[in-house]
DNA sequence: GTCTATAGACCGATAGAC
DNA sequence: GTCTATCGGTCTATAGAC
């Protein structure tokens, strides 16, 4: 096993506290702009202490990204298995993006962080995979381009309209994406 | 005036050579991942020599971005003055993005670089400005969301389909963007 | 098992000699 | 205009205290 685990709910586990603080700082300032020194200071430990729990900064970043990666992989699995109608697929996609808004905002700020740890292995396949899932494995150039416009545009609306009412935004954005898809 | 200017076409001007090498390296590896040491080495000078020509790395980045910024500002000016039909506006937008593919790829890798020098002043206004130009100053939420899907999606197709035939890609991508715009 | 102390390598940036 | 030398900051690595 990895580390101590309290039987009560308290999170005294250092690793957990590091990930919590890191998540908050990364979302607020981006990955590159947040130093391990900053994270260590806020935890009242030395920078070197972080290196006991994480071999490299990249590993810490990878752990912060993990829940988002799991959620996206989950979305793929569901859509690949159940083949929902396009509207339903895009709506649940919108919700995944919405759920991880903070982390995705940090990624938008410096996408180089996606190469952290083994996160890159997953993310590298997403582009191709979303094409396959929405347009089929043998899609034409036109179908793939339309899918790109729909998916990329849809994802961006989440970060660009943070003050909009969520249900309304989802409806409008998904409608626009569906028209781009021409279905 | 700034520096020596040869009457013949030769570019022995050091400042120019720095910008050339920097442009190439930034496009290849991104802004953050390219060190001044790397650029200096390729020019056969020391890192400190670069600091005679550029006060900060950000200033060098800003100069690399400048042609793209000028071109985009030009596009805004043309569209704001002549109010072309949406298809024409999106087509010329596609071409601007296409023309600066390398620089925009570097930006996509770490957008934080957009805060370099006074570049940020321009870029910060582009989001709002493109809404105004394509949907009008008093656009509804729906119109602004549709514009976002169209513009963001359209721009991304350029970098995601580098091997596609340009005229075909532009036609397909602009069509998809127009459907998202619902015009 | 957990953390501190310390040091190395590289980064952007500056000061001053030539 | 370019150099050497150096500074403070970053990530990273290791030795060793407890």
Short mmCIF file of C-alpha atoms (C1' of nucleotides) in Angstrom, two decimals:
data_model
loop_
_atom_site.label_atom_id
_atom_site.label_comp_id
_atom_site.label_asym_id
_atom_site.label_seq_id
_atom_site.Cartn_x
_atom_site.Cartn_y
_atom_site.Cartn_z
CA UNK A 1 0.00 0.00 0.00
CA UNK A 2 1.03 3.55 -0.48
CA UNK A 3 0.64 5.55 2.73
CA UNK A 4 -1.08 5.75 6.06
CA UNK A 5 -4.86 5.79 5.92
CA UNK A 6 -6.86 7.23 8.78
CA UNK A 7 -9.99 5.35 9.77
CA UNK A 8 -11.77 8.62 10.53
CA UNK A 9 -12.50 11.07 7.72
CA UNK A 10 -9.70 13.54 8.49
CA UNK A 11 -7.17 14.07 5.73
CA UNK A 12 -3.92 14.26 7.59
CA UNK A 13 -2.29 12.29 4.85
CA UNK A 14 0.45 14.50 3.51
CA UNK A 15 0.21 13.28 -0.05
CA UNK A 16 -3.46 14.16 -0.12
CA UNK A 17 -2.84 17.61 1.30
CA UNK A 18 -0.15 18.27 -1.31
CA UNK A 19 -2.51 17.32 -4.13
CA UNK A 20 -5.25 19.52 -2.67
CA UNK A 21 -3.04 22.60 -2.39
CA UNK A 22 -1.45 21.94 -5.78
CA UNK A 23 -4.84 21.63 -7.46
CA UNK A 24 -5.92 24.95 -6.02
CA UNK A 25 -2.70 26.75 -6.96
CA UNK A 26 -2.47 25.25 -10.46
CA UNK A 27 -6.04 26.29 -11.17
CA UNK A 28 -5.33 29.80 -9.90
CA UNK A 29 -1.97 30.49 -11.55
CA UNK A 30 -1.25 27.69 -14.03
CA UNK A 31 1.24 24.85 -13.80
CA UNK A 32 4.45 26.55 -14.86
CA UNK A 33 3.80 29.66 -12.80
CA UNK A 34 3.28 27.67 -9.60
CA UNK A 35 6.56 26.67 -7.96
CA UNK A 36 6.99 23.76 -5.60
CA UNK A 37 8.36 26.32 -3.16
CA UNK A 38 4.99 28.06 -3.14
CA UNK A 39 3.14 24.80 -2.50
CA UNK A 40 5.59 23.75 0.21
CA UNK A 41 5.34 27.12 1.98
CA UNK A 42 1.56 26.92 2.13
CA UNK A 43 1.84 23.46 3.71
CA UNK A 44 4.49 24.56 6.19
CA UNK A 45 7.05 22.07 4.95
CA UNK A 46 10.19 22.32 2.88
CA UNK A 47 10.28 21.87 -0.83
CA UNK A 48 12.32 18.72 -0.43
CA UNK A 49 9.48 17.13 1.51
CA UNK A 50 7.39 17.19 -1.64
CA UNK A 51 10.04 15.09 -3.29
CA UNK A 52 9.47 12.31 -0.88
CA UNK A 53 5.91 11.99 -2.13
CA UNK A 54 6.47 12.88 -5.78
CA UNK A 55 9.63 12.11 -7.69
CA UNK A 56 9.13 15.05 -10.05
CA UNK A 57 6.84 18.04 -10.42
CA UNK A 58 5.38 16.30 -13.46
CA UNK A 59 4.21 13.43 -11.28
CA UNK A 60 2.38 15.85 -9.03
CA UNK A 61 0.78 17.49 -12.05
CA UNK A 62 -0.23 14.08 -13.38
CA UNK A 63 -1.96 13.28 -10.10
CA UNK A 64 -3.84 16.59 -10.18
CA UNK A 65 -4.98 15.83 -13.71
CA UNK A 66 -5.95 12.25 -12.94
CA UNK A 67 -9.62 12.77 -11.96
CA UNK A 68 -10.23 14.68 -15.19
CA UNK A 69 -8.49 11.99 -17.23
CA UNK A 70 -10.54 9.26 -15.57
CA UNK A 71 -13.76 11.18 -16.20
CA UNK A 72 -12.99 11.73 -19.88
CA UNK A 73 -11.96 8.11 -20.37
CA UNK A 74 -15.25 7.20 -18.74
CA UNK A 75 -17.15 9.37 -21.19
CA UNK A 76 -15.41 7.66 -24.10
CA UNK A 77 -16.20 4.22 -22.71
CA UNK A 78 -19.88 5.07 -22.21
CA UNK A 79 -20.28 6.59 -25.68
CA UNK A 80 -18.38 3.78 -27.35
CA UNK A 81 -20.49 1.14 -25.66
CA UNK A 82 -23.95 2.62 -25.81
CA UNK A 83 -23.75 4.71 -29.01
CA UNK A 84 -26.13 7.42 -27.77
CA UNK A 85 -27.64 9.89 -30.26
CA UNK A 86 -25.31 12.82 -31.07
CA UNK A 87 -27.21 15.31 -28.93
CA UNK A 88 -26.91 13.13 -25.89
CA UNK A 89 -23.21 12.47 -26.53
CA UNK A 90 -22.46 16.18 -26.90
CA UNK A 91 -24.48 17.07 -23.82
CA UNK A 92 -22.60 14.62 -21.63
CA UNK A 93 -19.34 15.83 -23.19
CA UNK A 94 -20.27 19.40 -22.26
CA UNK A 95 -20.89 18.24 -18.71
CA UNK A 96 -17.52 16.55 -18.44
CA UNK A 97 -15.80 19.73 -19.60
CA UNK A 98 -17.93 21.74 -17.20
CA UNK A 99 -17.09 19.46 -14.27
CA UNK A 100 -13.36 19.97 -14.69
CA UNK A 101 -13.46 23.63 -15.60
CA UNK A 102 -10.70 24.68 -13.21
CA UNK A 103 -8.22 22.02 -14.27
CA UNK A 104 -9.02 22.55 -17.95
CA UNK A 105 -8.49 26.28 -17.52
CA UNK A 106 -5.05 25.55 -16.12
CA UNK A 107 -4.35 23.28 -19.07
CA UNK A 108 -5.56 25.94 -21.49
CA UNK A 109 -2.98 28.23 -19.97
CA UNK A 110 -0.08 25.89 -20.59
CA UNK A 111 -0.97 22.73 -22.44
CA UNK A 112 2.64 21.59 -22.20
CA UNK A 113 1.64 20.23 -18.79
CA UNK A 114 -0.32 17.52 -20.56
CA UNK A 115 2.97 15.80 -21.19
CA UNK A 116 3.23 15.21 -17.45
CA UNK A 117 3.72 11.60 -16.43
CA UNK A 118 1.58 9.13 -18.33
CA UNK A 119 -1.23 11.63 -18.85
CA UNK A 120 0.09 12.29 -22.34
CA UNK A 121 -0.49 8.68 -23.34
CA UNK A 122 -4.22 9.12 -22.83
CA UNK A 123 -4.60 12.66 -24.13
CA UNK A 124 -2.71 11.96 -27.33
CA UNK A 125 -5.41 9.51 -28.34
CA UNK A 126 -8.38 11.71 -27.50
CA UNK A 127 -8.30 13.70 -30.72
CA UNK A 128 -8.43 10.62 -32.92
CA UNK A 129 -10.82 8.84 -30.59
CA UNK A 130 -13.42 11.59 -30.52
CA UNK A 131 -13.43 11.57 -34.33
CA UNK A 132 -14.06 7.84 -34.37
CA UNK A 133 -16.77 8.00 -31.74
CA UNK A 134 -18.71 10.84 -33.35
CA UNK A 135 -18.07 10.32 -37.05
CA UNK A 136 -17.08 6.66 -37.34
CA UNK A 137 -13.75 4.98 -38.03
CA UNK A 138 -13.84 5.55 -41.79
CA UNK A 139 -15.00 9.18 -41.72
CA UNK A 140 -14.33 11.45 -44.69
CA UNK A 141 -12.25 14.62 -44.37
CA UNK A 142 -15.47 16.62 -44.30
CA UNK A 143 -16.92 14.59 -41.44
CA UNK A 144 -13.72 14.88 -39.45
CA UNK A 145 -13.48 18.64 -39.98
CA UNK A 146 -17.10 19.15 -38.93
CA UNK A 147 -16.52 17.06 -35.83
CA UNK A 148 -13.50 19.19 -34.98
CA UNK A 149 -15.44 22.44 -35.26
CA UNK A 150 -18.23 21.03 -33.12
CA UNK A 151 -16.11 19.54 -30.33
CA UNK A 152 -13.49 22.27 -30.08
CA UNK A 153 -16.05 25.05 -30.24
CA UNK A 154 -18.34 23.37 -27.74
CA UNK A 155 -15.56 22.88 -25.20
CA UNK A 156 -14.49 26.48 -25.42
CA UNK A 157 -17.90 27.92 -24.62
CA UNK A 158 -17.63 26.50 -21.11
CA UNK A 159 -14.60 28.62 -20.22
CA UNK A 160 -15.69 31.69 -22.18
CA UNK A 161 -19.15 32.07 -20.62
CA UNK A 162 -18.62 31.29 -16.93
CA UNK A 163 -21.44 33.61 -15.87
CA UNK A 164 -24.11 32.14 -18.14
CA UNK A 165 -26.86 29.96 -16.72
CA UNK A 166 -25.56 26.42 -17.25
CA UNK A 167 -28.66 24.76 -18.70
CA UNK A 168 -29.20 27.56 -21.18
CA UNK A 169 -25.55 27.62 -22.20
CA UNK A 170 -25.50 23.86 -22.72
CA UNK A 171 -28.60 23.92 -24.87
CA UNK A 172 -27.35 26.77 -27.07
CA UNK A 173 -23.80 25.43 -27.40
CA UNK A 174 -24.89 21.86 -28.14
CA UNK A 175 -27.35 23.14 -30.76
CA UNK A 176 -24.57 25.09 -32.47
CA UNK A 177 -22.26 22.07 -32.35
CA UNK A 178 -24.97 19.83 -33.80
CA UNK A 179 -25.48 22.22 -36.72
CA UNK A 180 -21.74 22.17 -37.36
CA UNK A 181 -21.97 18.36 -37.33
CA UNK A 182 -24.92 18.61 -39.71
CA UNK A 183 -27.11 16.06 -38.02
CA UNK B 1 17.16 55.22 -35.28
CA UNK B 2 17.66 51.76 -33.98
CA UNK B 3 20.47 49.91 -35.71
CA UNK B 4 22.62 49.74 -38.82
CA UNK B 5 20.74 49.18 -42.05
CA UNK B 6 22.55 47.75 -45.07
CA UNK B 7 21.64 49.23 -48.43
CA UNK B 8 21.91 45.81 -50.05
CA UNK B 9 19.45 43.08 -49.15
CA UNK B 10 21.79 41.06 -46.90
CA UNK B 11 20.63 40.57 -43.35
CA UNK B 12 23.79 40.94 -41.34
CA UNK B 13 21.84 42.91 -38.79
CA UNK B 14 22.13 40.97 -35.56
CA UNK B 15 18.69 41.91 -34.29
CA UNK B 16 17.14 40.50 -37.43
CA UNK B 17 19.13 37.27 -37.17
CA UNK B 18 18.02 36.84 -33.56
CA UNK B 19 14.36 37.23 -34.50
CA UNK B 20 14.75 34.75 -37.35
CA UNK B 21 16.32 32.05 -35.20
CA UNK B 22 13.90 32.73 -32.34
CA UNK B 23 10.90 32.43 -34.66
CA UNK B 24 12.11 29.07 -35.88
CA UNK B 25 12.87 27.73 -32.40
CA UNK B 26 9.64 29.05 -30.84
CA UNK B 27 7.60 27.42 -33.59
CA UNK B 28 9.46 24.14 -33.13
CA UNK B 29 9.50 23.88 -29.34
CA UNK B 30 7.27 26.61 -27.92
CA UNK B 31 8.21 29.80 -26.08
CA UNK B 32 8.85 28.53 -22.57
CA UNK B 33 10.76 25.48 -23.73
CA UNK B 34 13.16 27.56 -25.83
CA UNK B 35 15.95 29.11 -23.75
CA UNK B 36 17.90 32.20 -24.69
CA UNK B 37 20.97 30.00 -24.29
CA UNK B 38 19.71 27.80 -27.11
CA UNK B 39 19.11 30.77 -29.39
CA UNK B 40 22.48 32.31 -28.52
CA UNK B 41 24.33 29.06 -29.18
CA UNK B 42 22.80 28.73 -32.63
CA UNK B 43 23.96 32.27 -33.43
CA UNK B 44 27.44 31.66 -32.06
CA UNK B 45 27.16 34.40 -29.44
CA UNK B 46 26.67 34.46 -25.69
CA UNK B 47 23.33 34.76 -24.01
CA UNK B 48 24.25 38.18 -22.67
CA UNK B 49 24.69 39.47 -26.22
CA UNK B 50 20.96 38.98 -26.80
CA UNK B 51 20.30 41.33 -23.92
CA UNK B 52 21.87 44.19 -25.80
CA UNK B 53 19.16 43.87 -28.45
CA UNK B 54 16.23 42.87 -26.25
CA UNK B 55 15.74 43.99 -22.68
CA UNK B 56 13.75 40.89 -21.77
CA UNK B 57 12.80 37.56 -23.32
CA UNK B 58 9.25 38.85 -23.47
CA UNK B 59 10.34 41.64 -25.78
CA UNK B 60 11.87 39.12 -28.16
CA UNK B 61 8.68 37.08 -28.07
CA UNK B 62 6.63 40.20 -28.75
CA UNK B 63 8.73 40.94 -31.83
CA UNK B 64 8.24 37.40 -33.10
CA UNK B 65 4.50 37.76 -32.64
CA UNK B 66 4.31 41.21 -34.19
CA UNK B 67 3.64 40.23 -37.84
CA UNK B 68 0.76 38.02 -36.76
CA UNK B 69 -0.67 40.74 -34.54
CA UNK B 70 -0.48 43.27 -37.38
CA UNK B 71 -2.17 40.87 -39.77
CA UNK B 72 -5.03 40.12 -37.38
CA UNK B 73 -5.54 43.80 -36.58
CA UNK B 74 -5.65 44.36 -40.33
CA UNK B 75 -8.35 41.72 -40.70
CA UNK B 76 -10.43 43.43 -38.00
CA UNK B 77 -10.01 46.80 -39.65
CA UNK B 78 -11.07 45.47 -43.06
CA UNK B 79 -14.10 43.61 -41.70
CA UNK B 80 -15.19 46.53 -39.50
CA UNK B 81 -14.97 48.96 -42.39
CA UNK B 82 -16.43 46.98 -45.26
CA UNK B 83 -18.89 44.67 -43.46
CA UNK B 84 -18.42 41.75 -45.86
CA UNK B 85 -20.93 38.87 -45.86
CA UNK B 86 -20.22 36.27 -43.14
CA UNK B 87 -18.81 33.71 -45.57
CA UNK B 88 -16.27 36.17 -46.88
CA UNK B 89 -15.31 37.31 -43.38
CA UNK B 90 -14.78 33.73 -42.20
CA UNK B 91 -12.79 32.84 -45.31
CA UNK B 92 -10.37 35.71 -44.85
CA UNK B 93 -10.17 34.87 -41.14
CA UNK B 94 -9.24 31.30 -42.07
CA UNK B 95 -6.51 32.65 -44.31
CA UNK B 96 -5.04 34.84 -41.59
CA UNK B 97 -4.88 31.85 -39.25
CA UNK B 98 -3.38 29.76 -42.03
CA UNK B 99 -0.73 32.38 -42.81
CA UNK B 100 0.57 32.39 -39.24
CA UNK B 101 0.20 28.69 -38.55
CA UNK B 102 3.67 28.24 -37.04
CA UNK B 103 3.41 31.16 -34.64
CA UNK B 104 -0.13 30.24 -33.66
CA UNK B 105 0.98 26.66 -32.99
CA UNK B 106 3.61 28.02 -30.61
CA UNK B 107 0.95 30.13 -28.92
CA UNK B 108 -1.35 27.13 -28.66
CA UNK B 109 1.43 25.37 -26.79
CA UNK B 110 1.80 28.07 -24.17
CA UNK B 111 -0.68 30.92 -24.43
CA UNK B 112 0.93 32.59 -21.45
CA UNK B 113 3.39 34.04 -23.95
CA UNK B 114 0.63 36.30 -25.23
CA UNK B 115 1.26 38.46 -22.21
CA UNK B 116 4.63 39.33 -23.71
CA UNK B 117 5.26 43.04 -24.11
CA UNK B 118 2.30 45.02 -25.37
CA UNK B 119 0.97 42.10 -27.38
CA UNK B 120 -1.49 41.37 -24.58
CA UNK B 121 -3.15 44.75 -25.03
CA UNK B 122 -4.22 43.77 -28.54
CA UNK B 123 -5.04 40.12 -27.95
CA UNK B 124 -7.16 40.81 -24.88
CA UNK B 125 -9.58 42.73 -27.06
CA UNK B 126 -9.83 40.17 -29.87
CA UNK B 127 -12.37 37.95 -28.15
CA UNK B 128 -14.82 40.77 -27.57
CA UNK B 129 -14.05 42.37 -30.90
CA UNK B 130 -14.72 39.29 -32.97
CA UNK B 131 -18.11 38.97 -31.28
CA UNK B 132 -18.96 42.53 -32.16
CA UNK B 133 -17.79 42.20 -35.73
CA UNK B 134 -19.66 38.97 -36.45
CA UNK B 135 -22.75 39.25 -34.24
CA UNK B 136 -23.10 42.97 -33.58
CA UNK B 137 -22.51 45.05 -30.47
CA UNK B 138 -25.80 44.12 -28.78
CA UNK B 139 -25.69 40.40 -29.51
CA UNK B 140 -27.70 37.99 -27.37
CA UNK B 141 -26.07 35.20 -25.39
CA UNK B 142 -27.12 32.77 -28.08
CA UNK B 143 -25.50 34.80 -30.84
CA UNK B 144 -22.29 35.15 -28.88
CA UNK B 145 -22.11 31.44 -28.09
CA UNK B 146 -22.69 30.50 -31.73
CA UNK B 147 -19.99 32.93 -32.80
CA UNK B 148 -17.61 31.34 -30.33
CA UNK B 149 -18.24 27.83 -31.62
CA UNK B 150 -17.75 29.02 -35.19
CA UNK B 151 -14.58 31.04 -34.70
CA UNK B 152 -12.81 28.76 -32.24
CA UNK B 153 -13.68 25.63 -34.19
CA UNK B 154 -12.69 27.17 -37.52
CA UNK B 155 -9.30 28.28 -36.24
CA UNK B 156 -8.52 24.87 -34.84
CA UNK B 157 -9.08 23.03 -38.11
CA UNK B 158 -6.04 24.79 -39.58
CA UNK B 159 -3.63 23.22 -37.10
CA UNK B 160 -5.40 19.86 -36.90
CA UNK B 161 -5.47 19.12 -40.64
CA UNK B 162 -2.07 20.29 -41.90
CA UNK B 163 -2.03 17.70 -44.70
CA UNK B 164 -5.42 18.55 -46.17
CA UNK B 165 -5.67 20.42 -49.44
CA UNK B 166 -6.09 24.05 -48.38
CA UNK B 167 -8.96 25.12 -50.63
CA UNK B 168 -11.01 22.05 -49.75
CA UNK B 169 -10.31 22.42 -46.04
CA UNK B 170 -11.28 26.09 -46.08
CA UNK B 171 -14.55 25.38 -47.87
CA UNK B 172 -15.54 22.57 -45.51
CA UNK B 173 -14.47 24.37 -42.34
CA UNK B 174 -16.12 27.66 -43.29
CA UNK B 175 -19.33 25.81 -44.17
CA UNK B 176 -19.37 24.15 -40.76
CA UNK B 177 -18.68 27.47 -39.03
CA UNK B 178 -21.48 29.15 -40.98
CA UNK B 179 -23.94 26.47 -39.91
CA UNK B 180 -22.90 27.01 -36.30
CA UNK B 181 -23.53 30.73 -36.86
CA UNK B 182 -26.89 29.82 -38.40
CA UNK B 183 -26.68 32.10 -41.40
"C1'" DG C 1 8.76 6.03 6.96
"C1'" DT C 2 8.97 11.12 6.92
"C1'" DC C 3 11.24 15.07 6.49
"C1'" DT C 4 15.50 18.54 6.52
"C1'" DA C 5 19.82 20.28 4.78
"C1'" DT C 6 22.44 20.99 1.09
"C1'" DA C 7 24.09 21.21 -3.41
"C1'" DG C 8 24.01 20.95 -8.62
"C1'" DA C 9 22.33 22.42 -13.15
"C1'" DC C 10 19.83 25.49 -15.73
"C1'" DC C 11 17.00 29.58 -16.34
"C1'" DG C 12 16.24 34.84 -17.07
"C1'" DA C 13 18.46 38.94 -15.97
"C1'" DT C 14 22.16 42.56 -14.71
"C1'" DA C 15 26.81 44.88 -14.09
"C1'" DG C 16 30.83 46.20 -15.91
"C1'" DA C 17 35.25 45.34 -18.65
"C1'" DC C 18 36.92 45.63 -23.35
"C1'" DG D 1 28.38 45.35 -29.59
"C1'" DT D 2 29.93 41.60 -27.34
"C1'" DC D 3 32.17 39.51 -23.59
"C1'" DT D 4 32.87 37.48 -18.54
"C1'" DA D 5 31.03 37.06 -14.20
"C1'" DT D 6 27.47 36.87 -11.18
"C1'" DC D 7 22.79 37.03 -8.97
"C1'" DG D 8 18.45 35.07 -7.51
"C1'" DG D 9 15.11 31.75 -8.81
"C1'" DT D 10 13.62 27.35 -10.54
"C1'" DC D 11 13.55 22.00 -10.65
"C1'" DT D 12 15.92 18.04 -9.22
"C1'" DA D 13 18.93 14.82 -6.54
"C1'" DT D 14 21.07 12.89 -2.57
"C1'" DA D 15 22.76 12.31 2.20
"C1'" DG D 16 21.35 11.83 6.47
"C1'" DA D 17 18.58 13.28 10.95
"C1'" DC D 18 14.70 11.54 13.57
#
